[in-house]
mmCIF file of C-alpha atoms and ligand atoms in Angstrom:
data_model
loop_
_atom_site.group_PDB
_atom_site.id
_atom_site.type_symbol
_atom_site.label_atom_id
_atom_site.label_comp_id
_atom_site.label_asym_id
_atom_site.label_seq_id
_atom_site.Cartn_x
_atom_site.Cartn_y
_atom_site.Cartn_z
ATOM 1 C CA MET A 1 -2.308 42.694 -10.136
ATOM 2 C CA LEU A 2 -1.094 40.194 -12.420
ATOM 3 C CA ASP A 3 -1.472 38.131 -9.199
ATOM 4 C CA ASN A 4 -5.326 38.452 -8.931
ATOM 5 C CA ALA A 5 -5.539 37.877 -12.718
ATOM 6 C CA ILE A 6 -3.779 34.473 -12.598
ATOM 7 C CA ALA A 7 -6.158 33.844 -9.563
ATOM 8 C CA ALA A 8 -9.148 34.606 -11.318
ATOM 9 C CA GLU A 9 -8.830 32.394 -14.181
ATOM 10 C CA PRO A 10 -11.615 30.167 -13.997
ATOM 11 C CA VAL A 11 -10.456 26.608 -13.318
ATOM 12 C CA PRO A 12 -11.893 23.545 -15.284
ATOM 13 C CA PRO A 13 -14.053 21.042 -13.654
ATOM 14 C CA PRO A 14 -12.577 17.806 -12.922
ATOM 15 C CA ALA A 15 -13.340 15.120 -15.944
ATOM 16 C CA LYS A 16 -16.202 12.830 -15.230
ATOM 17 C CA VAL A 17 -15.385 9.292 -14.532
ATOM 18 C CA GLY A 18 -17.539 6.682 -15.599
ATOM 19 C CA PHE A 19 -18.708 3.788 -13.771
ATOM 20 C CA ILE A 20 -21.430 0.942 -14.582
ATOM 21 C CA GLY A 21 -22.435 -1.648 -12.176
ATOM 22 C CA LEU A 22 -23.596 -0.494 -8.909
ATOM 23 C CA GLY A 23 -23.930 -3.922 -7.172
ATOM 24 C CA MET A 24 -22.584 -4.623 -3.923
ATOM 25 C CA MET A 25 -18.832 -3.814 -4.580
ATOM 26 C CA GLY A 26 -19.425 -1.622 -7.189
ATOM 27 C CA ALA A 27 -21.653 0.920 -5.395
ATOM 28 C CA ALA A 28 -18.760 0.800 -2.778
ATOM 29 C CA ILE A 29 -15.972 1.613 -5.114
ATOM 30 C CA ALA A 30 -17.671 4.187 -7.119
ATOM 31 C CA GLU A 31 -18.783 6.250 -3.998
ATOM 32 C CA ARG A 32 -14.520 6.064 -2.863
ATOM 33 C CA ILE A 33 -14.009 7.273 -6.559
ATOM 34 C CA ARG A 34 -16.100 10.290 -6.047
ATOM 35 C CA ALA A 35 -15.202 10.952 -2.694
ATOM 36 C CA ALA A 36 -11.904 11.227 -3.539
ATOM 37 C CA GLY A 37 -12.710 14.243 -5.861
ATOM 38 C CA HIS A 38 -13.838 12.669 -9.250
ATOM 39 C CA PRO A 39 -17.169 13.290 -10.217
ATOM 40 C CA LEU A 40 -18.732 10.333 -11.873
ATOM 41 C CA VAL A 41 -21.819 9.522 -14.649
ATOM 42 C CA VAL A 42 -23.163 6.015 -13.592
ATOM 43 C CA HIS A 43 -25.695 3.461 -14.510
ATOM 44 C CA ASN A 44 -27.124 0.304 -13.023
ATOM 45 C CA ARG A 45 -29.453 -2.133 -14.871
ATOM 46 C CA THR A 46 -31.656 -1.407 -11.584
ATOM 47 C CA ARG A 47 -31.829 2.165 -11.303
ATOM 48 C CA SER A 48 -32.745 2.335 -7.332
ATOM 49 C CA LYS A 49 -29.264 1.159 -6.755
ATOM 50 C CA GLY A 50 -27.716 4.479 -7.707
ATOM 51 C CA ALA A 51 -29.993 6.750 -5.953
ATOM 52 C CA SER A 52 -27.550 7.201 -2.842
ATOM 53 C CA LEU A 53 -24.732 8.345 -5.769
ATOM 54 C CA VAL A 54 -26.896 10.457 -7.429
ATOM 55 C CA ALA A 55 -27.805 12.160 -4.279
ATOM 56 C CA ALA A 56 -24.291 12.977 -3.384
ATOM 57 C CA GLY A 57 -24.196 14.581 -6.787
ATOM 58 C CA ALA A 58 -23.328 12.013 -9.665
ATOM 59 C CA THR A 59 -25.307 12.254 -12.801
ATOM 60 C CA TRP A 60 -27.263 9.530 -14.021
ATOM 61 C CA ALA A 61 -27.084 7.933 -17.222
ATOM 62 C CA PHE A 62 -29.928 6.023 -18.596
ATOM 63 C CA HIS A 63 -28.026 3.446 -20.832
ATOM 64 C CA PRO A 64 -24.633 2.725 -20.747
ATOM 65 C CA LYS A 65 -24.127 4.195 -24.236
ATOM 66 C CA ASP A 66 -24.523 7.442 -22.327
ATOM 67 C CA VAL A 67 -22.149 6.870 -19.813
ATOM 68 C CA GLY A 68 -19.421 6.809 -22.565
ATOM 69 C CA ARG A 69 -20.819 9.635 -24.088
ATOM 70 C CA GLU A 70 -20.421 11.836 -20.895
ATOM 71 C CA ALA A 71 -17.342 10.109 -19.252
ATOM 72 C CA SER A 72 -14.926 13.100 -20.325
ATOM 73 C CA ALA A 73 -12.122 11.511 -18.034
ATOM 74 C CA LYS A 74 -12.776 8.884 -21.081
ATOM 75 C CA VAL A 75 -12.219 5.898 -18.583
ATOM 76 C CA VAL A 76 -15.223 3.813 -17.474
ATOM 77 C CA PHE A 77 -15.214 1.296 -14.747
ATOM 78 C CA LEU A 78 -17.438 -1.854 -14.839
ATOM 79 C CA ASP A 79 -18.169 -4.149 -11.959
ATOM 80 C CA LEU A 80 -20.603 -6.897 -12.968
ATOM 81 C CA THR A 81 -21.453 -10.358 -12.320
ATOM 82 C CA ASP A 82 -20.074 -12.256 -15.159
ATOM 83 C CA ALA A 83 -18.772 -12.309 -18.835
ATOM 84 C CA ARG A 84 -21.692 -12.400 -20.212
ATOM 85 C CA ALA A 85 -22.971 -8.788 -18.256
ATOM 86 C CA VAL A 86 -20.134 -7.394 -19.656
ATOM 87 C CA HIS A 87 -20.447 -8.432 -22.973
ATOM 88 C CA ARG A 88 -24.082 -7.114 -22.556
ATOM 89 C CA VAL A 89 -22.985 -3.478 -20.928
ATOM 90 C CA LEU A 90 -20.573 -3.346 -23.645
ATOM 91 C CA PHE A 91 -21.675 -4.552 -26.807
ATOM 92 C CA GLY A 92 -25.692 -5.009 -26.471
ATOM 93 C CA ARG A 93 -28.250 -2.655 -27.546
ATOM 94 C CA ASN A 94 -27.457 0.839 -26.398
ATOM 95 C CA GLY A 95 -23.932 -0.223 -25.239
ATOM 96 C CA LEU A 96 -20.819 1.431 -23.914
ATOM 97 C CA VAL A 97 -19.006 0.830 -26.599
ATOM 98 C CA ALA A 98 -21.525 2.920 -29.324
ATOM 99 C CA GLY A 99 -20.915 6.090 -26.833
ATOM 100 C CA LEU A 100 -17.132 5.708 -26.186
ATOM 101 C CA PRO A 101 -15.020 7.896 -27.956
ATOM 102 C CA ARG A 102 -11.831 6.326 -29.503
ATOM 103 C CA ASP A 103 -9.072 6.053 -27.260
ATOM 104 C CA ALA A 104 -11.288 5.746 -23.781
ATOM 105 C CA LEU A 105 -9.932 3.242 -21.641
ATOM 106 C CA VAL A 106 -12.197 0.631 -19.695
ATOM 107 C CA VAL A 107 -11.053 -0.635 -16.354
ATOM 108 C CA ASP A 108 -13.001 -3.978 -15.818
ATOM 109 C CA LEU A 109 -13.223 -5.073 -12.049
ATOM 110 C CA SER A 110 -15.695 -8.088 -12.895
ATOM 111 C CA THR A 111 -14.356 -11.401 -11.948
ATOM 112 C CA ILE A 112 -14.208 -13.047 -14.995
ATOM 113 C CA GLY A 113 -12.299 -15.726 -16.960
ATOM 114 C CA PRO A 114 -8.701 -14.884 -18.103
ATOM 115 C CA SER A 115 -9.838 -16.002 -21.827
ATOM 116 C CA ASP A 116 -13.112 -13.813 -21.220
ATOM 117 C CA SER A 117 -10.789 -10.600 -20.342
ATOM 118 C CA ARG A 118 -8.602 -11.347 -23.654
ATOM 119 C CA ASP A 119 -11.472 -11.450 -25.463
ATOM 120 C CA VAL A 120 -13.081 -8.252 -24.621
ATOM 121 C CA ALA A 121 -9.581 -6.703 -24.670
ATOM 122 C CA GLN A 122 -9.176 -7.735 -28.505
ATOM 123 C CA LYS A 123 -12.936 -6.275 -29.157
ATOM 124 C CA LEU A 124 -12.409 -3.469 -27.868
ATOM 125 C CA GLY A 125 -8.809 -3.034 -29.306
ATOM 126 C CA ALA A 126 -10.402 -3.484 -32.820
ATOM 127 C CA LEU A 127 -12.623 -0.405 -31.891
ATOM 128 C CA GLY A 128 -9.437 2.046 -30.757
ATOM 129 C CA LEU A 129 -10.234 1.016 -27.425
ATOM 130 C CA HIS A 130 -8.364 0.251 -24.646
ATOM 131 C CA TYR A 131 -8.948 -2.415 -21.544
ATOM 132 C CA ILE A 132 -7.788 -3.571 -18.323
ATOM 133 C CA ASP A 133 -8.742 -6.310 -16.079
ATOM 134 C CA ALA A 134 -8.834 -5.279 -12.486
ATOM 135 C CA PRO A 135 -10.631 -7.644 -10.387
ATOM 136 C CA VAL A 136 -10.260 -6.603 -6.794
ATOM 137 C CA GLY A 137 -9.525 -8.902 -3.236
ATOM 138 C CA GLY A 138 -11.461 -7.642 -0.531
ATOM 139 C CA SER A 139 -14.925 -7.446 0.444
ATOM 140 C CA VAL A 140 -17.629 -4.562 0.983
ATOM 141 C CA GLU A 141 -16.209 -3.613 3.653
ATOM 142 C CA ALA A 142 -12.794 -3.445 2.735
ATOM 143 C CA ALA A 143 -13.714 -1.480 -0.664
ATOM 144 C CA ARG A 144 -16.145 1.462 1.793
ATOM 145 C CA ASN A 145 -12.271 1.747 3.506
ATOM 146 C CA GLY A 146 -10.111 1.891 0.620
ATOM 147 C CA GLN A 147 -8.369 -1.382 1.625
ATOM 148 C CA LEU A 148 -8.717 -3.380 -1.484
ATOM 149 C CA LEU A 149 -6.436 -5.435 -3.184
ATOM 150 C CA ALA A 150 -6.393 -4.853 -7.413
ATOM 151 C CA PHE A 151 -5.469 -7.481 -9.440
ATOM 152 C CA VAL A 152 -4.448 -5.985 -12.714
ATOM 153 C CA GLY A 153 -3.319 -7.210 -16.211
ATOM 154 C CA GLY A 154 -3.322 -4.938 -18.973
ATOM 155 C CA SER A 155 -0.499 -2.596 -20.632
ATOM 156 C CA GLU A 156 1.835 -0.126 -18.621
ATOM 157 C CA GLU A 157 0.182 2.720 -20.068
ATOM 158 C CA ASP A 158 -3.374 1.911 -19.234
ATOM 159 C CA VAL A 159 -2.570 0.588 -16.031
ATOM 160 C CA ALA A 160 -1.042 3.597 -15.395
ATOM 161 C CA ARG A 161 -3.674 5.704 -16.462
ATOM 162 C CA ALA A 162 -6.093 3.708 -14.243
ATOM 163 C CA ARG A 163 -3.928 3.776 -11.197
ATOM 164 C CA PRO A 164 -4.944 7.002 -9.446
ATOM 165 C CA LEU A 165 -8.623 5.830 -9.910
ATOM 166 C CA LEU A 166 -8.021 2.466 -8.501
ATOM 167 C CA ALA A 167 -6.093 4.212 -5.632
ATOM 168 C CA ALA A 168 -9.445 5.564 -4.448
ATOM 169 C CA ALA A 169 -10.501 2.013 -3.440
ATOM 170 C CA ALA A 170 -7.401 -0.213 -3.130
ATOM 171 C CA GLN A 171 -4.826 0.037 -0.703
ATOM 172 C CA ARG A 172 -2.504 -1.553 -2.803
ATOM 173 C CA ILE A 173 -2.382 -2.256 -6.785
ATOM 174 C CA GLU A 174 -0.301 -5.396 -8.132
ATOM 175 C CA HIS A 175 0.171 -4.924 -12.056
ATOM 176 C CA LEU A 176 0.634 -8.905 -12.673
ATOM 177 C CA GLY A 177 1.322 -8.875 -16.794
ATOM 178 C CA PRO A 178 -0.816 -8.137 -19.742
ATOM 179 C CA VAL A 179 -4.334 -8.258 -19.934
ATOM 180 C CA GLY A 180 -5.575 -11.623 -18.291
ATOM 181 C CA ALA A 181 -3.704 -11.529 -15.554
ATOM 182 C CA GLY A 182 -5.456 -9.885 -13.276
ATOM 183 C CA THR A 183 -8.454 -12.299 -13.491
ATOM 184 C CA SER A 184 -5.751 -15.503 -13.139
ATOM 185 C CA MET A 185 -4.400 -14.247 -9.956
ATOM 186 C CA LYS A 186 -8.240 -13.328 -8.756
ATOM 187 C CA LEU A 187 -9.099 -16.650 -9.923
ATOM 188 C CA VAL A 188 -6.232 -18.486 -8.125
ATOM 189 C CA ASN A 189 -6.865 -16.284 -4.902
ATOM 190 C CA ASN A 190 -10.090 -17.082 -4.539
ATOM 191 C CA LEU A 191 -9.668 -21.102 -5.502
ATOM 192 C CA LEU A 192 -8.029 -20.681 -2.328
ATOM 193 C CA MET A 193 -10.441 -18.453 -0.328
ATOM 194 C CA VAL A 194 -13.569 -20.600 -0.869
ATOM 195 C CA GLY A 195 -11.763 -23.810 -0.897
ATOM 196 C CA ASP A 196 -10.453 -23.002 2.508
ATOM 197 C CA LEU A 197 -13.759 -21.969 3.820
ATOM 198 C CA ALA A 198 -15.270 -25.294 2.053
ATOM 199 C CA LEU A 199 -12.866 -27.482 4.420
ATOM 200 C CA ALA A 200 -13.305 -25.601 7.432
ATOM 201 C CA ALA A 201 -17.079 -25.978 7.017
ATOM 202 C CA GLU A 202 -16.342 -29.769 6.654
ATOM 203 C CA GLY A 203 -14.367 -29.522 9.501
ATOM 204 C CA VAL A 204 -16.827 -27.841 11.983
ATOM 205 C CA ALA A 205 -19.800 -30.506 10.446
ATOM 206 C CA VAL A 206 -17.729 -33.226 11.308
ATOM 207 C CA ALA A 207 -16.641 -32.319 14.664
ATOM 208 C CA GLU A 208 -20.609 -31.354 15.480
ATOM 209 C CA GLY A 209 -21.118 -35.042 14.616
ATOM 210 C CA LEU A 210 -18.501 -36.479 16.743
ATOM 211 C CA GLY A 211 -20.345 -34.130 19.709
ATOM 212 C CA LEU A 212 -18.055 -31.254 19.805
ATOM 213 C CA ASP A 213 -19.273 -27.648 20.433
ATOM 214 C CA ARG A 214 -19.237 -25.397 17.313
ATOM 215 C CA LYS A 215 -18.379 -22.300 18.998
ATOM 216 C CA ARG A 216 -15.577 -24.192 20.617
ATOM 217 C CA THR A 217 -14.188 -25.884 17.914
ATOM 218 C CA VAL A 218 -13.897 -22.631 16.165
ATOM 219 C CA ASP A 219 -12.217 -21.055 19.002
ATOM 220 C CA ILE A 220 -9.729 -23.872 19.125
ATOM 221 C CA LEU A 221 -9.112 -24.163 15.289
ATOM 222 C CA LEU A 222 -8.245 -20.225 15.492
ATOM 223 C CA GLU A 223 -5.651 -20.807 17.980
ATOM 224 C CA GLY A 224 -3.830 -23.455 16.350
ATOM 225 C CA GLY A 225 -2.230 -25.400 13.404
ATOM 226 C CA GLY A 226 -6.232 -25.689 11.876
ATOM 227 C CA TYR A 227 -6.013 -21.551 11.509
ATOM 228 C CA SER A 228 -7.545 -20.015 8.721
ATOM 229 C CA ARG A 229 -7.915 -16.212 7.861
ATOM 230 C CA ILE A 230 -11.053 -17.107 6.158
ATOM 231 C CA LEU A 231 -12.575 -18.622 9.134
ATOM 232 C CA GLU A 232 -11.424 -16.060 11.261
ATOM 233 C CA LEU A 233 -13.241 -13.493 9.128
ATOM 234 C CA LYS A 234 -16.471 -15.829 8.848
ATOM 235 C CA ARG A 235 -16.389 -17.002 12.433
ATOM 236 C CA ALA A 236 -19.449 -15.137 13.687
ATOM 237 C CA ASP A 237 -21.691 -16.382 10.365
ATOM 238 C CA PHE A 238 -20.106 -20.166 11.264
ATOM 239 C CA GLU A 239 -21.105 -19.316 14.783
ATOM 240 C CA GLU A 240 -24.782 -18.049 14.579
ATOM 241 C CA ARG A 241 -25.437 -19.668 11.409
ATOM 242 C CA ARG A 242 -26.655 -16.402 9.688
ATOM 243 C CA TYR A 243 -25.152 -15.530 6.519
ATOM 244 C CA PRO A 244 -25.695 -11.780 5.726
ATOM 245 C CA PRO A 245 -24.373 -11.295 1.889
ATOM 246 C CA GLN A 246 -20.863 -9.523 1.343
ATOM 247 C CA PHE A 247 -19.592 -11.918 -1.308
ATOM 248 C CA GLN A 248 -22.560 -13.692 -2.543
ATOM 249 C CA LEU A 249 -22.584 -17.718 -2.498
ATOM 250 C CA HIS A 250 -23.540 -17.983 -6.449
ATOM 251 C CA LEU A 251 -20.939 -15.946 -7.370
ATOM 252 C CA ALA A 252 -18.278 -17.793 -5.371
ATOM 253 C CA THR A 253 -19.501 -21.178 -7.468
ATOM 254 C CA LYS A 254 -18.972 -18.983 -10.449
ATOM 255 C CA ASP A 255 -15.324 -18.488 -9.555
ATOM 256 C CA LEU A 256 -14.743 -22.013 -8.679
ATOM 257 C CA LYS A 257 -15.899 -22.945 -12.156
ATOM 258 C CA LEU A 258 -14.232 -20.085 -13.733
ATOM 259 C CA VAL A 259 -10.787 -21.478 -12.141
ATOM 260 C CA ALA A 260 -11.436 -24.798 -13.212
ATOM 261 C CA ILE A 261 -11.985 -23.831 -17.088
ATOM 262 C CA ALA A 262 -9.021 -21.561 -16.947
ATOM 263 C CA ALA A 263 -7.093 -24.488 -15.437
ATOM 264 C CA ARG A 264 -8.230 -26.959 -17.741
ATOM 265 C CA ALA A 265 -7.020 -24.448 -20.726
ATOM 266 C CA VAL A 266 -3.317 -24.527 -19.763
ATOM 267 C CA ASP A 267 -3.517 -28.786 -19.066
ATOM 268 C CA ARG A 268 -3.522 -28.136 -15.174
ATOM 269 C CA GLU A 269 -6.061 -29.431 -12.459
ATOM 270 C CA VAL A 270 -8.561 -28.153 -9.786
ATOM 271 C CA ARG A 271 -9.331 -31.564 -7.720
ATOM 272 C CA ILE A 272 -9.845 -30.049 -4.298
ATOM 273 C CA GLY A 273 -11.546 -26.749 -5.384
ATOM 274 C CA LYS A 274 -13.924 -29.262 -7.490
ATOM 275 C CA GLU A 275 -15.481 -30.984 -4.216
ATOM 276 C CA ALA A 276 -15.416 -27.276 -2.920
ATOM 277 C CA ALA A 277 -17.897 -26.340 -5.890
ATOM 278 C CA ARG A 278 -19.984 -29.438 -5.378
ATOM 279 C CA MET A 279 -20.552 -28.233 -2.001
ATOM 280 C CA ALA A 280 -21.299 -24.824 -2.612
ATOM 281 C CA GLN A 281 -23.994 -26.069 -5.170
ATOM 282 C CA GLU A 282 -25.506 -27.963 -2.889
ATOM 283 C CA ALA A 283 -25.967 -25.103 -0.573
ATOM 284 C CA VAL A 284 -27.435 -22.834 -3.935
ATOM 285 C CA ARG A 285 -29.567 -25.554 -4.692
ATOM 286 C CA GLY A 286 -30.685 -25.561 -1.178
ATOM 287 C CA GLY A 287 -31.681 -21.681 -1.745
ATOM 288 C CA ARG A 288 -29.153 -19.841 -0.112
ATOM 289 C CA GLY A 289 -27.208 -18.357 -3.635
ATOM 290 C CA ASN A 290 -28.105 -14.801 -2.712
ATOM 291 C CA GLU A 291 -26.616 -15.395 0.960
ATOM 292 C CA ASP A 292 -22.693 -14.974 1.858
ATOM 293 C CA PHE A 293 -20.457 -17.510 0.482
ATOM 294 C CA SER A 294 -19.981 -18.723 4.157
ATOM 295 C CA ALA A 295 -23.404 -20.581 3.674
ATOM 296 C CA ILE A 296 -21.193 -23.712 2.490
ATOM 297 C CA LEU A 297 -21.369 -24.589 5.943
ATOM 298 C CA GLU A 298 -25.245 -25.380 5.797
ATOM 299 C CA ALA A 299 -24.223 -27.921 2.813
ATOM 300 C CA ALA A 300 -21.551 -29.284 5.159
ATOM 301 C CA LEU A 301 -24.299 -30.023 8.189
ATOM 302 C CA ALA A 302 -26.976 -31.031 5.622
ATOM 303 C CA ARG A 303 -24.643 -33.710 4.189
ATOM 304 C CA ARG A 304 -25.307 -37.046 5.109
ATOM 305 C CA VAL A 305 -23.268 -40.383 4.164
ATOM 306 C CA ARG A 306 -25.756 -42.561 2.579
ATOM 307 C CA ARG A 307 -25.385 -45.953 3.726
ATOM 308 C CA SER A 308 -27.651 -48.287 1.677
ATOM 309 C CA PRO A 309 -29.318 -50.704 4.279
ATOM 310 C CA THR A 310 -27.605 -54.095 3.977
ATOM 311 C CA PRO A 311 -30.044 -56.890 3.620
ATOM 312 C CA GLU A 312 -29.970 -59.403 6.175
ATOM 313 C CA THR A 313 -29.333 -62.149 3.697
ATOM 314 C CA SER A 314 -26.468 -60.676 1.905
ATOM 315 C CA ALA A 315 -25.103 -60.503 5.270
ATOM 316 C CA PRO A 316 -21.355 -62.377 5.489
ATOM 317 C CA ALA A 317 -21.962 -65.526 6.797
ATOM 318 C CA PRO A 318 -20.394 -65.924 10.344
ATOM 319 C CA PRO A 319 -16.928 -67.812 10.345
ATOM 320 C CA THR A 320 -17.595 -71.464 10.902
ATOM 321 C CA GLY A 321 -14.408 -72.194 12.277
ATOM 322 C CA PRO A 322 -11.476 -74.562 10.868
ATOM 323 C CA GLY A 323 -12.891 -77.217 8.768
HETATM 324 N N1 NAP B 1 -18.769 -9.118 -3.413
HETATM 325 C C1 NAP B 1 -17.092 -9.473 -2.832
HETATM 326 O O1 NAP B 1 -17.078 -9.435 -2.083
HETATM 327 C C2 NAP B 1 -16.391 -9.444 -4.228
HETATM 328 C C3 NAP B 1 -15.080 -9.319 -4.092
HETATM 329 C C4 NAP B 1 -14.553 -8.941 -4.971
HETATM 330 C C5 NAP B 1 -14.752 -9.577 -6.223
HETATM 331 N N2 NAP B 1 -16.023 -9.396 -6.534
HETATM 332 C C6 NAP B 1 -16.594 -9.672 -8.051
HETATM 333 O O2 NAP B 1 -17.029 -8.420 -8.338
HETATM 334 C C7 NAP B 1 -18.054 -8.406 -9.454
HETATM 335 C C8 NAP B 1 -19.619 -7.716 -8.893
HETATM 336 O O3 NAP B 1 -19.955 -8.422 -7.042
HETATM 337 P P1 NAP B 1 -20.991 -7.628 -6.542
HETATM 338 O O4 NAP B 1 -20.701 -8.452 -4.852
HETATM 339 O O5 NAP B 1 -20.973 -6.586 -6.243
HETATM 340 O O6 NAP B 1 -22.085 -8.493 -7.126
HETATM 341 P P2 NAP B 1 -23.830 -7.858 -7.237
HETATM 342 O O7 NAP B 1 -24.246 -7.049 -6.001
HETATM 343 O O8 NAP B 1 -24.693 -8.832 -7.514
HETATM 344 O O9 NAP B 1 -23.669 -6.507 -8.479
HETATM 345 C C9 NAP B 1 -23.856 -7.362 -9.787
HETATM 346 C C10 NAP B 1 -24.060 -6.424 -10.316
HETATM 347 O O10 NAP B 1 -23.962 -6.666 -12.031
HETATM 348 C C11 NAP B 1 -25.269 -6.258 -12.676
HETATM 349 N N3 NAP B 1 -25.308 -6.804 -13.602
HETATM 350 C C12 NAP B 1 -25.534 -8.195 -13.546
HETATM 351 N N4 NAP B 1 -26.231 -8.827 -14.562
HETATM 352 C C13 NAP B 1 -26.188 -7.894 -15.415
HETATM 353 C C14 NAP B 1 -26.924 -7.833 -17.071
HETATM 354 N N5 NAP B 1 -27.135 -8.799 -17.482
HETATM 355 N N6 NAP B 1 -26.620 -6.638 -17.571
HETATM 356 C C15 NAP B 1 -26.245 -5.662 -16.503
HETATM 357 N N7 NAP B 1 -26.120 -5.493 -15.574
HETATM 358 C C16 NAP B 1 -26.024 -6.692 -14.741
HETATM 359 C C17 NAP B 1 -25.912 -5.928 -11.079
HETATM 360 O O11 NAP B 1 -26.985 -5.047 -12.084
HETATM 361 P P3 NAP B 1 -28.713 -5.232 -11.244
HETATM 362 O O12 NAP B 1 -28.292 -4.278 -9.863
HETATM 363 O O13 NAP B 1 -29.356 -4.433 -11.985
HETATM 364 O O14 NAP B 1 -28.734 -6.584 -10.659
HETATM 365 C C18 NAP B 1 -25.051 -5.286 -10.537
HETATM 366 O O15 NAP B 1 -24.664 -4.122 -10.377
HETATM 367 C C19 NAP B 1 -18.389 -10.135 -9.398
HETATM 368 O O16 NAP B 1 -17.802 -10.392 -10.354
HETATM 369 C C20 NAP B 1 -17.911 -10.520 -8.083
HETATM 370 O O17 NAP B 1 -17.205 -11.657 -8.323
HETATM 371 C C21 NAP B 1 -17.009 -9.506 -5.512
#
């Protein structure tokens, strides 16, 4: 009898988690959180990108502010292009902060600069709100499979609050220090990842110029001292010269700019990264910004060393012998 009475007690529905920014990464991560049993309230600037989540049961919010009001778990994820988008979503018209209750936590998956993260945390803190930076390593496929690496900055309590939700999409969660530590690590990671691929692109372009076969060059590089993990991941793109977007080139150039700014702020220099940024920008100018960052190969292949033709008259006189 008593057992029956306990069994009949209504179980409260799980609290809703908010998610804003349903681009390539956001949609995949939100889906992982939903599939792990957390109901969602979602918003995206372009509504159509929320359709499959809504079809799967997520609640659509017309404005970021409404996400804040409806997220009963008092946790809202952001996954947006850059710091400008983060500011707009949080503090713009009908922004998230207008709907968030005190003590709510914003988990920012966007790759922005560490000073941006600290600035946002300070503004939210002044409103009694909490913030952690939690940009992720790994791309869309890793997000879909729950294999991301989360680089996290924030207080112990805030990170502990976010951890079970982050674990739905990330197999490894690295708490690296206070707010800004996550974005710092993420930018250093991307400096190496993009810089490495830029160098591989340069190598392949030079090899081709020297008459070597592209596919064979890549094969040999991947078996020897020239091995690069990112080249291995992008080898099909390089071989076929097709760049279906996973991590768009314009985002990679953003990250190289951000790491240069972050380095300068602490009196360090990004030199090789600057060259990689120049190459990436050339490919963006060539109309490839929305393709995968592996399209950096096209900049390397298109590049020619410009030699100004030497006018005959200015040619050095041939040696005339002694005397
Ligand atoms: N793709 C990757 O492999 C990868 C991996 C790790 C980290 N990241 C980082 O994760 C973030 C998202 O990347 P993604 O690949 O998902 O990019 P994406 O597909 O281009 O998505 C960007 C998201 O930001 C939104 N957004 C941009 N500007 C906005 C604004 N002014 N106001 C409101 N919303 C705005 C977009 O809304 P709309 O849909 O309306 O455009 C979209 O939801 C970036 O910071 C990126 O650097 C990406």
